[in-house]
Short mmCIF file of C-alpha atoms in Angstrom, two decimals:
data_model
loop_
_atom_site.label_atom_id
_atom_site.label_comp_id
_atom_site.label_asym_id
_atom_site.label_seq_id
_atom_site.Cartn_x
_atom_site.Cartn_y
_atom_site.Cartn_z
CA UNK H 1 306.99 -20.15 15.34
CA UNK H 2 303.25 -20.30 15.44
CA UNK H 3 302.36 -23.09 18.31
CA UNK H 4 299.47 -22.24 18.87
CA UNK H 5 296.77 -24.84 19.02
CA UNK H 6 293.94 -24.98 16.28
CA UNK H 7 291.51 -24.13 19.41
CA UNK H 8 292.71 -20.57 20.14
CA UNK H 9 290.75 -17.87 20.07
CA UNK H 10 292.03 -16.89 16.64
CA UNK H 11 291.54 -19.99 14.80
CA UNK H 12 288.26 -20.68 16.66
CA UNK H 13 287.18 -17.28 15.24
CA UNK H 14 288.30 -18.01 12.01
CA UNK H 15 286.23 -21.56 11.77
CA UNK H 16 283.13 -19.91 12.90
CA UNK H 17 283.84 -16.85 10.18
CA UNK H 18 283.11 -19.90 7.95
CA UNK H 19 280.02 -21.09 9.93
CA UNK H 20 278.38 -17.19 9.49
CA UNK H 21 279.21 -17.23 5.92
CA UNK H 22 277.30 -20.26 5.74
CA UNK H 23 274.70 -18.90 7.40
CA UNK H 24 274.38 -16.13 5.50
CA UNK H 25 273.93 -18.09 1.99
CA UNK H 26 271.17 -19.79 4.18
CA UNK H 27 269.44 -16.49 4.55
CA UNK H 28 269.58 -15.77 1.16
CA UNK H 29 267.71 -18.81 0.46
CA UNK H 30 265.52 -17.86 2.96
CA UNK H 31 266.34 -20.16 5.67
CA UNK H 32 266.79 -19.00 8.83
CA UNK H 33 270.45 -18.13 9.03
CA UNK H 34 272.21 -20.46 11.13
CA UNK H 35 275.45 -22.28 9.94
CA UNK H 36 277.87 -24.92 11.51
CA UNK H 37 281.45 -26.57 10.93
CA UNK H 38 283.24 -29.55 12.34
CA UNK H 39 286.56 -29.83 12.48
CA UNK H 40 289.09 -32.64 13.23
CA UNK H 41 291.32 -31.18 16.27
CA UNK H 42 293.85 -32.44 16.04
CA UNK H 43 294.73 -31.47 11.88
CA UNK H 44 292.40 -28.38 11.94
CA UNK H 45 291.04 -29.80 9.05
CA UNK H 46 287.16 -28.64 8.28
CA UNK H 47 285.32 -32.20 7.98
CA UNK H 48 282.01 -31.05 7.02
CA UNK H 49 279.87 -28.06 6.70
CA UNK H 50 276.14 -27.21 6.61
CA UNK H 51 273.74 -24.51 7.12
CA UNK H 52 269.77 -24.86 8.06
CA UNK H 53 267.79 -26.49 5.40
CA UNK H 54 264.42 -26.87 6.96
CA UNK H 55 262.66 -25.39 4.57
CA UNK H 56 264.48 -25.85 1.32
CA UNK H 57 265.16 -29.94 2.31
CA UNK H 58 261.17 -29.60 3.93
CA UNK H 59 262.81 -31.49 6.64
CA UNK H 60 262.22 -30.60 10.41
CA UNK H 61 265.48 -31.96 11.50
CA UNK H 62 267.76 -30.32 8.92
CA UNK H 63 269.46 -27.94 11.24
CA UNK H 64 272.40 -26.91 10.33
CA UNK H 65 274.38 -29.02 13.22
CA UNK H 66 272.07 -32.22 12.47
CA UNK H 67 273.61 -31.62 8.72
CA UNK H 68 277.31 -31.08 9.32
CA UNK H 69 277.34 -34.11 12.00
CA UNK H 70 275.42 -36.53 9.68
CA UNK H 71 278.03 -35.06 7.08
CA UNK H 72 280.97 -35.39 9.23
CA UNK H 73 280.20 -39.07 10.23
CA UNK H 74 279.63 -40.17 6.62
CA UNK H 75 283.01 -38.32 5.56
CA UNK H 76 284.55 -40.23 9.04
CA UNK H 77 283.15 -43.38 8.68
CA UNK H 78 281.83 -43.44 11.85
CA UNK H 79 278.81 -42.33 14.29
CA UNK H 80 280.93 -41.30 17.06
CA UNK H 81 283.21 -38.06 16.44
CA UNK H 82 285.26 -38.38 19.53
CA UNK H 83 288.17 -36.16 17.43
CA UNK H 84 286.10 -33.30 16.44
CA UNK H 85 284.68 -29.55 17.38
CA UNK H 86 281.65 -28.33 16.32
CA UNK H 87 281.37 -24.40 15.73
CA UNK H 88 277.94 -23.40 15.02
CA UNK H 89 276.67 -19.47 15.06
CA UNK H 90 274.09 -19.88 17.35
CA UNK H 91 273.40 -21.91 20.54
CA UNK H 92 272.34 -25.31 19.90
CA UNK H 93 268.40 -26.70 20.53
CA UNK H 94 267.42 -30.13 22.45
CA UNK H 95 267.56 -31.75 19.26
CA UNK H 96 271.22 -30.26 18.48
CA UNK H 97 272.71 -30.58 21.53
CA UNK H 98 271.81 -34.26 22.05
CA UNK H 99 272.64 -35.03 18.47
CA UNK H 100 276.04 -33.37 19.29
CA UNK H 101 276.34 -35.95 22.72
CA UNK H 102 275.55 -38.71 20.69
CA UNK H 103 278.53 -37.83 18.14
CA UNK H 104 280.59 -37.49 21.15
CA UNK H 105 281.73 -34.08 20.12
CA UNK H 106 284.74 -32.69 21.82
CA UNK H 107 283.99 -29.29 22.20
CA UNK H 108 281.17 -26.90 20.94
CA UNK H 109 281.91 -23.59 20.09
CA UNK H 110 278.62 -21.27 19.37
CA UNK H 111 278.02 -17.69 18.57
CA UNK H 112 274.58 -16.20 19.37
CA UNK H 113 273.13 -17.21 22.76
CA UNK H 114 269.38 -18.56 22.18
CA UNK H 115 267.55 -17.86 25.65
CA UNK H 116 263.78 -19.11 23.93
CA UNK H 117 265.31 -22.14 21.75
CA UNK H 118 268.56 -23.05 23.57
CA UNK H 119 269.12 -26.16 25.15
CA UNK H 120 272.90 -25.64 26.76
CA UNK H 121 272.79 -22.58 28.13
CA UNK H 122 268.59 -21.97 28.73
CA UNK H 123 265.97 -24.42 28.86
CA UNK H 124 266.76 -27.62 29.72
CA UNK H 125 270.59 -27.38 29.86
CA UNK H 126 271.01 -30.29 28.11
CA UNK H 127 274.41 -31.03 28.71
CA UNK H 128 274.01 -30.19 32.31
CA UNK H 129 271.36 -32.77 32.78
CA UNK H 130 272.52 -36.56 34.60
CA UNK H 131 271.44 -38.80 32.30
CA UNK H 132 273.49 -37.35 29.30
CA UNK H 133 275.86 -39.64 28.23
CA UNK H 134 278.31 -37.20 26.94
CA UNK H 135 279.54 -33.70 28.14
CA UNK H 136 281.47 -31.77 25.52
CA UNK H 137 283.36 -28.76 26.58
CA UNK H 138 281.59 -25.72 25.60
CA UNK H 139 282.50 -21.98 24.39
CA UNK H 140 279.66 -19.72 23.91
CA UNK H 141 279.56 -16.41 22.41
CA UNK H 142 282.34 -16.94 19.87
CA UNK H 143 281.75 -14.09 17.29
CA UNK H 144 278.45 -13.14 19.20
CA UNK H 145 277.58 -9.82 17.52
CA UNK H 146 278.06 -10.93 14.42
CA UNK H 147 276.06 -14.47 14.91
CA UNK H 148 273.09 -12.35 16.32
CA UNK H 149 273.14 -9.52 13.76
CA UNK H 150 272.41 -11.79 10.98
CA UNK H 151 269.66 -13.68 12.73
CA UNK H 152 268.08 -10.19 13.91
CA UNK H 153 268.25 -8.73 10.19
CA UNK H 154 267.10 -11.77 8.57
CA UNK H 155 263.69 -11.66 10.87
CA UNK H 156 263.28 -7.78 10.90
CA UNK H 157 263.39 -8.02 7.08
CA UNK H 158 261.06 -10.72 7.42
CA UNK H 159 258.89 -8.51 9.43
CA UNK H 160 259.46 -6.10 7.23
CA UNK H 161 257.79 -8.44 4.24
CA UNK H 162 261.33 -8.03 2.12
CA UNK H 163 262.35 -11.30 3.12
CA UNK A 1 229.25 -50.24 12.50
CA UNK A 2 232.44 -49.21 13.41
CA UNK A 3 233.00 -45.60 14.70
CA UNK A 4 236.20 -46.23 16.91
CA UNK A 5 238.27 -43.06 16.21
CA UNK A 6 242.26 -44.62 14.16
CA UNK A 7 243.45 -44.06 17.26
CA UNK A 8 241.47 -45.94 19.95
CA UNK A 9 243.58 -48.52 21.63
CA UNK A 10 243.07 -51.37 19.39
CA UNK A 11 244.28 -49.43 16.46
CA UNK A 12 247.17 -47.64 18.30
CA UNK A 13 248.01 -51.34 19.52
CA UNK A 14 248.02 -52.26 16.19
CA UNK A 15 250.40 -49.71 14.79
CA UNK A 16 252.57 -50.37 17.60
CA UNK A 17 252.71 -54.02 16.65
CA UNK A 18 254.09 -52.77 13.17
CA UNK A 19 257.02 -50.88 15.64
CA UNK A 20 257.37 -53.64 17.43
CA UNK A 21 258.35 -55.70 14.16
CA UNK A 22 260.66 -53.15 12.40
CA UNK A 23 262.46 -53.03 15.75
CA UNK A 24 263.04 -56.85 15.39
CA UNK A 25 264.01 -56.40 12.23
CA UNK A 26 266.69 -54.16 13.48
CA UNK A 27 267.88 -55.90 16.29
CA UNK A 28 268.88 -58.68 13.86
CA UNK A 29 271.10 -56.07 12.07
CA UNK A 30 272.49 -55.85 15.45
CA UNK A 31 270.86 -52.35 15.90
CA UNK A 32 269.28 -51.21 19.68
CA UNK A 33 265.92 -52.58 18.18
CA UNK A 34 263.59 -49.52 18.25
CA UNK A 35 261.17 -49.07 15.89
CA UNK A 36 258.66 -46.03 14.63
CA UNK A 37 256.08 -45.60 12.38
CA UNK A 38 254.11 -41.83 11.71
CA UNK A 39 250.32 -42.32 10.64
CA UNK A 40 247.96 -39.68 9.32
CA UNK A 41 245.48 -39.45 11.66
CA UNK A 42 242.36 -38.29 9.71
CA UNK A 43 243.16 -41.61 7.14
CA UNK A 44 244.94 -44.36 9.68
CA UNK A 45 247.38 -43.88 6.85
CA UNK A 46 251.01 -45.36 7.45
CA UNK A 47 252.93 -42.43 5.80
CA UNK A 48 256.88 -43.79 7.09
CA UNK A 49 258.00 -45.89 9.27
CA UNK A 50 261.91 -46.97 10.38
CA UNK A 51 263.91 -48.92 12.67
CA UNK A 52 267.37 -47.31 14.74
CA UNK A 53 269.79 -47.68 11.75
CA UNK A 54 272.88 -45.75 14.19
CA UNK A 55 275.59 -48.38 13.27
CA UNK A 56 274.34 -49.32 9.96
CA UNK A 57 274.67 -45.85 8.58
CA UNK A 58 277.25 -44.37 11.01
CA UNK A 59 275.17 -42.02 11.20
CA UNK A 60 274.65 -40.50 14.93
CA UNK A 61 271.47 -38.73 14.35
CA UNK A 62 269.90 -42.08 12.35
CA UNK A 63 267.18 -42.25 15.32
CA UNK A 64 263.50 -44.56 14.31
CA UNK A 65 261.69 -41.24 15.48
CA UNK A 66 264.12 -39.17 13.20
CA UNK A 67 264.25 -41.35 10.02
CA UNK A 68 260.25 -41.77 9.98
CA UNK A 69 259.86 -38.20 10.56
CA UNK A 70 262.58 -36.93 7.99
CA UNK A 71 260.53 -39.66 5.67
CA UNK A 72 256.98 -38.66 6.52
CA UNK A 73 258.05 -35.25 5.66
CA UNK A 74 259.26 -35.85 2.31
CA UNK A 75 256.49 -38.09 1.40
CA UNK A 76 253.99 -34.97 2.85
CA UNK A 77 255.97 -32.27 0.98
CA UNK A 78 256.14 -30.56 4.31
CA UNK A 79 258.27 -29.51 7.27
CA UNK A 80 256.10 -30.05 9.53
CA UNK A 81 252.76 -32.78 10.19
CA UNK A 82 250.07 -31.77 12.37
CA UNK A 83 247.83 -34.24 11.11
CA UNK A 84 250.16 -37.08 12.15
CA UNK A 85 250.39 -39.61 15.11
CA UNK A 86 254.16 -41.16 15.99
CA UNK A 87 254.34 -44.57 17.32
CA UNK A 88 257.64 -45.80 18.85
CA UNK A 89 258.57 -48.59 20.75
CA UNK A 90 260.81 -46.69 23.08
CA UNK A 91 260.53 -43.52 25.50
CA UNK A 92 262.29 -40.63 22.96
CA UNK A 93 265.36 -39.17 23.59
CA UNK A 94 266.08 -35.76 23.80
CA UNK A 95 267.27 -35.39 19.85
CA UNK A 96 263.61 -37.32 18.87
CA UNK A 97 261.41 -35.48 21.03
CA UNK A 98 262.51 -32.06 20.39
CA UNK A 99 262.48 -33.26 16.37
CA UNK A 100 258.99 -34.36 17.29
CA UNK A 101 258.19 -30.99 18.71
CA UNK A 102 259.95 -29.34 15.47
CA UNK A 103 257.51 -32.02 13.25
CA UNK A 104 254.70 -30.51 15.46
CA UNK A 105 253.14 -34.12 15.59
CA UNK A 106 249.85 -33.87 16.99
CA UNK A 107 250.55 -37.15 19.75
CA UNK A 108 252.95 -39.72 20.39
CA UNK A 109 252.45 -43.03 21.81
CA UNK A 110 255.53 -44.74 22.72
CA UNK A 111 255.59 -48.44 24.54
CA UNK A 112 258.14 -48.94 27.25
CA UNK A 113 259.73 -46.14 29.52
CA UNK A 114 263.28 -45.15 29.57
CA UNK A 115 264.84 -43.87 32.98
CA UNK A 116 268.59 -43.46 31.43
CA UNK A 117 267.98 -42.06 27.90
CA UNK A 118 264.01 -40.87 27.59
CA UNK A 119 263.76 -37.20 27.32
CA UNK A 120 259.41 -37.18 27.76
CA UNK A 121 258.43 -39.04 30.93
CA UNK A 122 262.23 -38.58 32.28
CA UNK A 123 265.49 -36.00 32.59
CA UNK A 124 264.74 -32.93 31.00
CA UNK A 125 260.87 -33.45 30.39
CA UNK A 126 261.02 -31.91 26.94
CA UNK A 127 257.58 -31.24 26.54
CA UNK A 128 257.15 -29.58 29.80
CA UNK A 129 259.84 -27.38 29.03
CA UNK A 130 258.21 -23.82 29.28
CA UNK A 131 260.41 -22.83 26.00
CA UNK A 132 258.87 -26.20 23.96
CA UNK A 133 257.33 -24.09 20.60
CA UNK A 134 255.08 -27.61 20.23
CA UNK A 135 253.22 -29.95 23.04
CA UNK A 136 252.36 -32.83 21.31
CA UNK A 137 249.68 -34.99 23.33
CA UNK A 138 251.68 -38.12 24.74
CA UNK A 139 250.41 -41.36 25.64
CA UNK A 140 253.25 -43.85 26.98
CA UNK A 141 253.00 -47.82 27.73
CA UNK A 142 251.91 -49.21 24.44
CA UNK A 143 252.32 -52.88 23.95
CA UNK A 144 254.87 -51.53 27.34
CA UNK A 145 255.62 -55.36 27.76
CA UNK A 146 256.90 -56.41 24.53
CA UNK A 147 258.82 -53.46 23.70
CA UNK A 148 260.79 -53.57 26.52
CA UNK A 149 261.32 -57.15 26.31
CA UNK A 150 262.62 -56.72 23.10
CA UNK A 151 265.55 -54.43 24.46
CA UNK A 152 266.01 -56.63 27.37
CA UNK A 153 266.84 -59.22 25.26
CA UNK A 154 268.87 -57.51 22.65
CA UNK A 155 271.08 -56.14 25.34
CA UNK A 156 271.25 -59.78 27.46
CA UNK A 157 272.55 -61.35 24.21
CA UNK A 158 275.02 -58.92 23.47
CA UNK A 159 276.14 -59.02 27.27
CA UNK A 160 276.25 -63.21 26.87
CA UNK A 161 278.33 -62.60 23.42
CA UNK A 162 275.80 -63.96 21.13
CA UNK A 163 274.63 -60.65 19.94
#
């Protein structure tokens, strides 16, 4: 009997398998390739998905996390996500991260680590700071190779003017 | 003749004052009255403005600062608006001023100062982060008094059970 709980390593890999094939259709489109899931804990259920539309949507806050938790709240009825895990392939920005404490996200599960953008684990350390209202648990570096491979390709091909 | 530059104080004043009034607005849909409105500097243009809109849309992310910039860069055709001031009522949070940053608005004049929640003049100091990608200019205080009257009262009301 399989008791394992929907946040084991396994499953958590297998949620943010779905985030990087999200990501990749974002490359394709030539977004930059990040993608992100949320997930109700407790069913294991995949709420909402999204992956970076900034420049398809022309919208400076359509990162892939800002999409899946605006989707995830419509789909909930609700602005605060208290249930839910967010698994996104690379480490969430300022803007992310305090989007995701504002949702009230249980835990955040990310790939790639982002030392220039980042905002939980560089920069400001958002979720570190003591005004945040929220603190989710965090897991960084869940599928990291992977996460980072497809960001590195998509901007050496864009270096490379095939992008 | 009238040379003043759109954004001299009277005129910033005066776009505040059109903040200050969709954050009323707000506040009597029982929303944390903030308001925001993004003008084209070169023109004095209002391109979008918006009021907090959290609990009416459930939606977590639903922000003044984020709706008129999401709106300013649809109506612009464009991720991003150099050419564009932000007025808000209220110190931005960490989410608004790192979409700000993303927006690459050229300044941002916001009216009263937020210890617990502001992410500019308080916590993480977004915009003296040395990762920030964008420093807008920053002017903070505008119409100080009535903005942060506004939230004063909004809060005592809900406190007394009226709100």
């Amino acid at each position: 009997m399989n008791t394992a709980p929907t946040t084991s390593t396994a499953a958590s890999g297998g949620y943010m398998d779905r985030a990087i094939a999200l990501a990749r259709d974002a490359a394709h489109r030539g977004e930059v390739p990040v993608g992100a899931v949320v997930v109700e804990a407790e069913t294991g259920r995949i709420v909402a998905e999204a992956a970076n539309r900034t420049e398809t949507d022309r919208d400076p806050t359509a990162h892939a996390e800002i999409l899946a938790l605006r989707e995830a709240a419509r789909v909930l009825g609700a602005p605060r996500l208290p249930g839910c895990d967010l698994y996104v392939t690379l480490e969430p920005c300022a803007m992310c991260a305090a989007a995701i404490a504002f949702a009230r996200i249980r835990r955040v599960y990310f790939g790639a680590f982002d030392p220039k953008g980042g905002a939980v684990d560089h920069g400001p350390r958002l979720f570190q700071q003591p005004t945040i209202h929220h603190q989710p648990e965090v897991v960084g570096g869940v599928r990291e190779t992977a996460c980072a491979r497809l960001l590195k390709t998509f901007f050496a091909e864009r270096r490379d003017g095939n992008g």
